[in-house]
Amino acid sequence: MLPAIPRLTRATAFCLAIFLCAWIGGHASAAEPTSGGTLSMILNPEPAVLAAGVNTSSPVYTVSPKIFEGLVTYDAKFKMLPQLATAWNVSADGRTMTFKLRPNVKWHDGKPFTSADVQYTFMEILKKVHSRGPATFLHLNAVQTPDPLTAVFRLAEPSPYVMRALAGAESPIMPKHIYEGTDPLKNPANLAPIGTGPFKFKEWQRGSHITLVRNPDYWDKPKPYLDTLIFRIIPDGAARAVALESGAVQYGTQYIVPLNDVQRLRSLPNLAVTTAGYEYNTSVNYMEFNLRRPYLQDRRVRQAIAHAINTDFLVKNVWFGFAEKATSPVTNKQADFHTNKVPQYPYDLKKAESLLDQAGLKRGADGTRFKVTIDWAPSGEMFRQTAEVLKQSLGRIGIPAEIRSSDNPTYLRRVWTDNDFDINIYSASNIADPVIGLQRFYWSKTIQKGVSYSNGSGYNNPAMDKLLESAQVENNPAKRKAMYADVQKLVMTDLPNMGLVYIQWFTIHDKKVKNLNTTGLGPYESFSSVYIEK
Amino acid sequence: MQGATQGAGRNRIVRFLVRRSAQAGLTLLAIAVLNFVIVHLAPGDAIDVLAGEFGGADAQYLDKLRRSYGLDQPIYVQLFQYLFNVVQLNLGFSFRNNMPVFDLIMTRLPATLLLMVASMLLSFTAGLLLGVFSARRVNTFADDAVSVLALLCYATPLFWFGLMAIVLFTVKLNLLPGNGMYTIGSNLGWFAATLDVARHLVLPACSLALFHMAVYTRLMRASMLEVYGLDYIRTARAKGLSQRRIAFRHVLPNAILPMVTMLGLQVGSLLGGAVLVETVFGWPGLGRLAFDAILQRDHNLLIGILLLGSALVVIANLITDLLYAWLDPRIEVA
């Protein structure tokens, strides 16, 4: 037992240190930015294309916003900040949105940026070939362009979430003159993109790196400060740690190195670790139940399993403090929607056993009740470790569990196409608004075979459907918040899935790199303000 | 008389090459079919992976992607389409990477060839020298030391060796670069650029060479000892030739044949080992491209790389057979 005490203290001190760093980072007065220099950052895995309009995977989400901009961006509290739009207005009925566009903006090939580009982007790209666009812009009937610097969105129903989905990473404005008349998915410009952003595409050496260079005609002079932005593709976790340690790269985001390595890197004099900049794109680690399985159809069984997992233990030992215990399916970073006034399932094995007994699943002669399998998303060791912790706990309440490990395509097909699983451990982003990031797990219409990260549990509750459908078109923010509070209550009562922890992703960077998190998008921002201290 | 024999020899080699090329063509076609079937047996396709990465896509969108990539066709239609393309030397299109497979492979092939050739030369030469050294001092301390070294190299996982080499030479000593193939963003002259690539090549080539160096060492030692026991070596000794002359002029040339066999085999296995080394050292080669293609179910790309790998092995075997005949006049190509 003895070694447990120092470890606990260390972990606490570590968390404190991180908070301190974030606090100091937030309060330090900004020095005068200096121009010039090259920022090398880690990118993993290698992206397929570089335009987030046609591919929303995370490496594309990181590179694309440096080249393509959105109409707006957001601060850490989701307040809209101007980018390609300088002003905006939503009509009282929520069915008209008017954007005033920034004048004198040029594409990287010198052509002027106009409202026609906005119209083309939303109607032809985001509504048609973006993975989430068809859902986000479902009610967007037309984009009118009364003049080159005005775009008017006409919506069939109020869609307040549209105003939360306009960041450069999520809804990049793309050049009509390059894409018109082509299949946007196969346009060669996806590999050598032309945008309006602070950095221009220079070269892509496959398997090695992507180089962007400063756009001298950028509208926000004297920005950008950096001359060159290099994305180094480094597939091995240990090699990434070495690259940061040796100073070969100065910036890495999300799951860069194994979590138990972070502490060591933090102690190096040249490196800093920060958790700021992940407000827009927040992830939750969920445990999902397959409601097609007879045992798991009983709500008491799901509640029993919920009582059997020690989330405090997960935060400390699996996530090394880079997570918070989850209280509801919506992360607490989304203050506009999160509530913790929902049923809770504290770690309590006795309660779990009594719930199972009530469900009529008494221990058999061999001490077991029934067997389950646990699948985990092969995107991080944390999910496998969580599965192992769950297996231990379930064993103690008489449910022997088998952990199944597989590669990503096998896993995705097993869970979301074949629905051949019992319990699934995975993470998913809450993406800006519940309509985009949350309802996909609980709406009966999102039980779609073959669609990964949709309603995989097969949860179908008319009361939930009604709540979600009325929240979609509710224009009053207070009423929306109340509706989503009801959604969270119902989720935590029915437990088709359960949030285990709110993941706190982190950035490791050289201390000389400044202005990294001026908005809530952090790594997914344009980097026009980032500079390297001389 | 002399000319006629030579002409017959040349004819025989031409006939041999023609027959072997035809066999190679059929072998490659069979490999293409086999690869296609095996690759498609793995659960999940490219669209499953894309859907997983995108998050929040809907079913119509995914259907559209499948149609657009031709993945909605029955599997036998896809197979015939693929073979039809391959026969025309068209390896198809990687939808995932938005590029023709051939172009994609060509961007990565030079890096892999460089790494392969460097590590083959290194392992062959080092193995040869160590083997000869060992055999000439058989059952001495030096021989045992070489054997232990070979055993260590044989048993060390090459990714582990790679990581340790990075820790020592890159992090601690700061002598050699541990990642990538060249210094990115530097404008060097051709000489400085070559030197830069060579510096980047040292650690990955050594890591990849280690295992085969051990094999060559043991092979060469055993082969040398076998030849040492033959009658004509006794004759050479009786003639009073020096030990050095016996070793290098009489034993070595006759002991080298198994090494050539091994060299042919090494070509195939190098591509496999390259995946690990390329991952650890961020080397932009084919091995990693293949590995990513598996994880992304980029079937066209994966089969393209496998086919190319098979072609490489077939060609290497052909060259090995020709080398045999050249090295040992008793062996004839037929």
GROMACS .gro file of C-alpha atoms in nm, chain B residues 73-240:
model
  168
  607GLN     CA    1  -1.997  -0.326  -5.721
  608PRO     CA    2  -2.001  -0.702  -5.650
  609ILE     CA    3  -1.662  -0.833  -5.550
  610TYR     CA    4  -1.602  -1.040  -5.867
  611VAL     CA    5  -1.674  -0.736  -6.084
  612GLN     CA    6  -1.419  -0.540  -5.879
  613LEU     CA    7  -1.169  -0.828  -5.920
  614PHE     CA    8  -1.205  -0.848  -6.298
  615GLN     CA    9  -1.190  -0.472  -6.325
  616TYR     CA   10  -0.872  -0.480  -6.121
  617LEU     CA   11  -0.706  -0.760  -6.322
  618PHE     CA   12  -0.805  -0.592  -6.646
  619ASN     CA   13  -0.624  -0.280  -6.524
  620VAL     CA   14  -0.321  -0.469  -6.397
  621VAL     CA   15  -0.267  -0.644  -6.730
  622GLN     CA   16  -0.250  -0.298  -6.884
  623LEU     CA   17   0.007  -0.206  -6.617
  624ASN     CA   18  -0.246   0.024  -6.451
  625LEU     CA   19  -0.246  -0.021  -6.073
  626GLY     CA   20  -0.567   0.177  -6.025
  627PHE     CA   21  -0.654   0.479  -5.813
  628SER     CA   22  -0.616   0.531  -5.439
  629PHE     CA   23  -0.941   0.707  -5.346
  630ARG     CA   24  -0.820   0.760  -4.997
  631ASN     CA   25  -0.513   0.953  -5.115
  632ASN     CA   26  -0.674   1.109  -5.419
  633MET     CA   27  -0.386   0.987  -5.637
  634PRO     CA   28  -0.310   0.709  -5.887
  635VAL     CA   29  -0.155   0.414  -5.700
  636PHE     CA   30   0.146   0.406  -5.932
  637ASP     CA   31   0.229   0.772  -5.868
  638LEU     CA   32   0.186   0.722  -5.496
  639ILE     CA   33   0.422   0.423  -5.496
  640MET     CA   34   0.676   0.612  -5.704
  641THR     CA   35   0.687   0.895  -5.449
  642ARG     CA   36   0.788   0.642  -5.182
  643LEU     CA   37   0.988   0.381  -5.374
  644PRO     CA   38   1.321   0.570  -5.390
  645ALA     CA   39   1.332   0.606  -5.012
  646THR     CA   40   1.266   0.236  -4.961
  647LEU     CA   41   1.515   0.127  -5.228
  648LEU     CA   42   1.783   0.345  -5.074
  649LEU     CA   43   1.718   0.199  -4.730
  650MET     CA   44   1.704  -0.158  -4.866
  651VAL     CA   45   2.017  -0.139  -5.076
  652ALA     CA   46   2.212   0.033  -4.799
  653SER     CA   47   2.111  -0.221  -4.539
  654MET     CA   48   2.169  -0.517  -4.775
  655LEU     CA   49   2.518  -0.398  -4.860
  656LEU     CA   50   2.588  -0.335  -4.496
  657SER     CA   51   2.459  -0.667  -4.368
  658PHE     CA   52   2.618  -0.867  -4.651
  659THR     CA   53   2.961  -0.708  -4.620
  660ALA     CA   54   2.967  -0.706  -4.241
  661GLY     CA   55   2.833  -1.062  -4.225
  662LEU     CA   56   3.086  -1.181  -4.479
  663LEU     CA   57   3.380  -1.024  -4.299
  664LEU     CA   58   3.270  -1.139  -3.955
  665GLY     CA   59   3.204  -1.491  -4.088
  666VAL     CA   60   3.549  -1.514  -4.246
  667PHE     CA   61   3.708  -1.369  -3.934
  668SER     CA   62   3.528  -1.625  -3.718
  669ALA     CA   63   3.601  -1.922  -3.940
  670ARG     CA   64   3.973  -1.847  -3.946
  671ARG     CA   65   3.981  -1.840  -3.566
  672VAL     CA   66   3.739  -2.122  -3.505
  673ASN     CA   67   3.686  -2.216  -3.138
  674THR     CA   68   3.891  -1.925  -3.006
  675PHE     CA   69   3.769  -1.648  -2.781
  676ALA     CA   70   3.733  -1.416  -3.084
  677ASP     CA   71   3.513  -1.672  -3.258
  678ASP     CA   72   3.293  -1.707  -2.951
  679ALA     CA   73   3.268  -1.329  -2.917
  680VAL     CA   74   3.149  -1.299  -3.276
  681SER     CA   75   2.897  -1.580  -3.219
  682VAL     CA   76   2.756  -1.407  -2.911
  683LEU     CA   77   2.737  -1.078  -3.101
  684ALA     CA   78   2.556  -1.250  -3.386
  685LEU     CA   79   2.314  -1.413  -3.145
  686LEU     CA   80   2.241  -1.077  -2.982
  687CYS     CA   81   2.178  -0.910  -3.316
  688TYR     CA   82   1.961  -1.202  -3.422
  689ALA     CA   83   1.749  -1.188  -3.108
  690THR     CA   84   1.713  -0.811  -3.063
  691PRO     CA   85   1.379  -0.678  -3.190
  692LEU     CA   86   1.481  -0.426  -3.451
  693PHE     CA   87   1.235  -0.155  -3.342
  694TRP     CA   88   1.382  -0.173  -2.991
  695PHE     CA   89   1.734  -0.144  -3.126
  696GLY     CA   90   1.614   0.151  -3.336
  697LEU     CA   91   1.464   0.329  -3.037
  698MET     CA   92   1.773   0.271  -2.824
  699ALA     CA   93   1.992   0.399  -3.107
  700ILE     CA   94   1.778   0.713  -3.123
  701VAL     CA   95   1.806   0.765  -2.748
  702LEU     CA   96   2.184   0.725  -2.760
  703PHE     CA   97   2.287   0.890  -3.087
  704THR     CA   98   2.016   1.155  -3.121
  705VAL     CA   99   1.906   1.252  -2.772
  706LYS     CA  100   2.215   1.190  -2.558
  707LEU     CA  101   2.507   1.237  -2.798
  708ASN     CA  102   2.330   1.455  -3.055
  709LEU     CA  103   2.545   1.296  -3.327
  710LEU     CA  104   2.295   1.170  -3.583
  711PRO     CA  105   1.941   1.269  -3.679
  712GLY     CA  106   1.679   1.020  -3.558
  713ASN     CA  107   1.383   1.106  -3.776
  714GLY     CA  108   1.309   1.166  -4.142
  715MET     CA  109   1.522   1.128  -4.454
  716TYR     CA  110   1.668   1.475  -4.484
  717THR     CA  111   1.667   1.810  -4.309
  718ILE     CA  112   1.340   1.974  -4.405
  719GLY     CA  113   1.348   2.328  -4.536
  720SER     CA  114   1.723   2.348  -4.581
  721ASN     CA  115   1.863   2.468  -4.912
  722LEU     CA  116   2.174   2.259  -4.956
  723GLY     CA  117   2.401   2.203  -5.254
  724TRP     CA  118   2.407   1.852  -5.401
  725PHE     CA  119   2.711   1.745  -5.201
  726ALA     CA  120   2.580   1.876  -4.869
  727ALA     CA  121   2.237   1.731  -4.951
  728THR     CA  122   2.385   1.386  -5.020
  729LEU     CA  123   2.577   1.403  -4.697
  730ASP     CA  124   2.257   1.509  -4.519
  731VAL     CA  125   2.067   1.205  -4.653
  732ALA     CA  126   2.361   0.979  -4.566
  733ARG     CA  127   2.358   1.105  -4.208
  734HIS     CA  128   1.985   1.037  -4.184
  735LEU     CA  129   2.041   0.692  -4.336
  736VAL     CA  130   2.291   0.564  -4.080
  737LEU     CA  131   2.059   0.469  -3.794
  738PRO     CA  132   1.770   0.315  -3.993
  739ALA     CA  133   2.005   0.124  -4.228
  740CYS     CA  134   2.204  -0.016  -3.933
  741SER     CA  135   1.886  -0.116  -3.747
  742LEU     CA  136   1.748  -0.293  -4.052
  743ALA     CA  137   2.084  -0.457  -4.131
  744LEU     CA  138   2.146  -0.605  -3.789
  745PHE     CA  139   1.928  -0.914  -3.813
  746HIS     CA  140   2.054  -1.020  -4.153
  747MET     CA  141   2.412  -0.942  -4.060
  748ALA     CA  142   2.378  -1.205  -3.788
  749VAL     CA  143   2.236  -1.455  -4.036
  750TYR     CA  144   2.516  -1.388  -4.287
  751THR     CA  145   2.780  -1.417  -4.018
  752ARG     CA  146   2.663  -1.760  -3.906
  753LEU     CA  147   2.605  -1.876  -4.262
  754MET     CA  148   2.946  -1.763  -4.382
  755ARG     CA  149   3.122  -1.917  -4.084
  756ALA     CA  150   2.953  -2.254  -4.134
  757SER     CA  151   3.008  -2.247  -4.507
  758MET     CA  152   3.376  -2.157  -4.469
  759LEU     CA  153   3.431  -2.437  -4.218
  760GLU     CA  154   3.268  -2.686  -4.451
  761VAL     CA  155   3.493  -2.586  -4.739
  762TYR     CA  156   3.799  -2.593  -4.510
  763GLY     CA  157   3.738  -2.965  -4.466
  764LEU     CA  158   3.745  -3.044  -4.838
  765ASP     CA  159   4.028  -3.231  -5.009
  766TYR     CA  160   4.150  -2.954  -5.231
  767ILE     CA  161   4.213  -2.731  -4.930
  768ARG     CA  162   4.431  -3.004  -4.787
  769THR     CA  163   4.612  -3.004  -5.119
  770ALA     CA  164   4.654  -2.629  -5.099
  771ARG     CA  165   4.793  -2.659  -4.749
  772ALA     CA  166   5.027  -2.934  -4.865
  773LYS     CA  167   5.148  -2.705  -5.141
  774GLY     CA  168   5.257  -2.472  -4.861
   0.00000   0.00000   0.00000
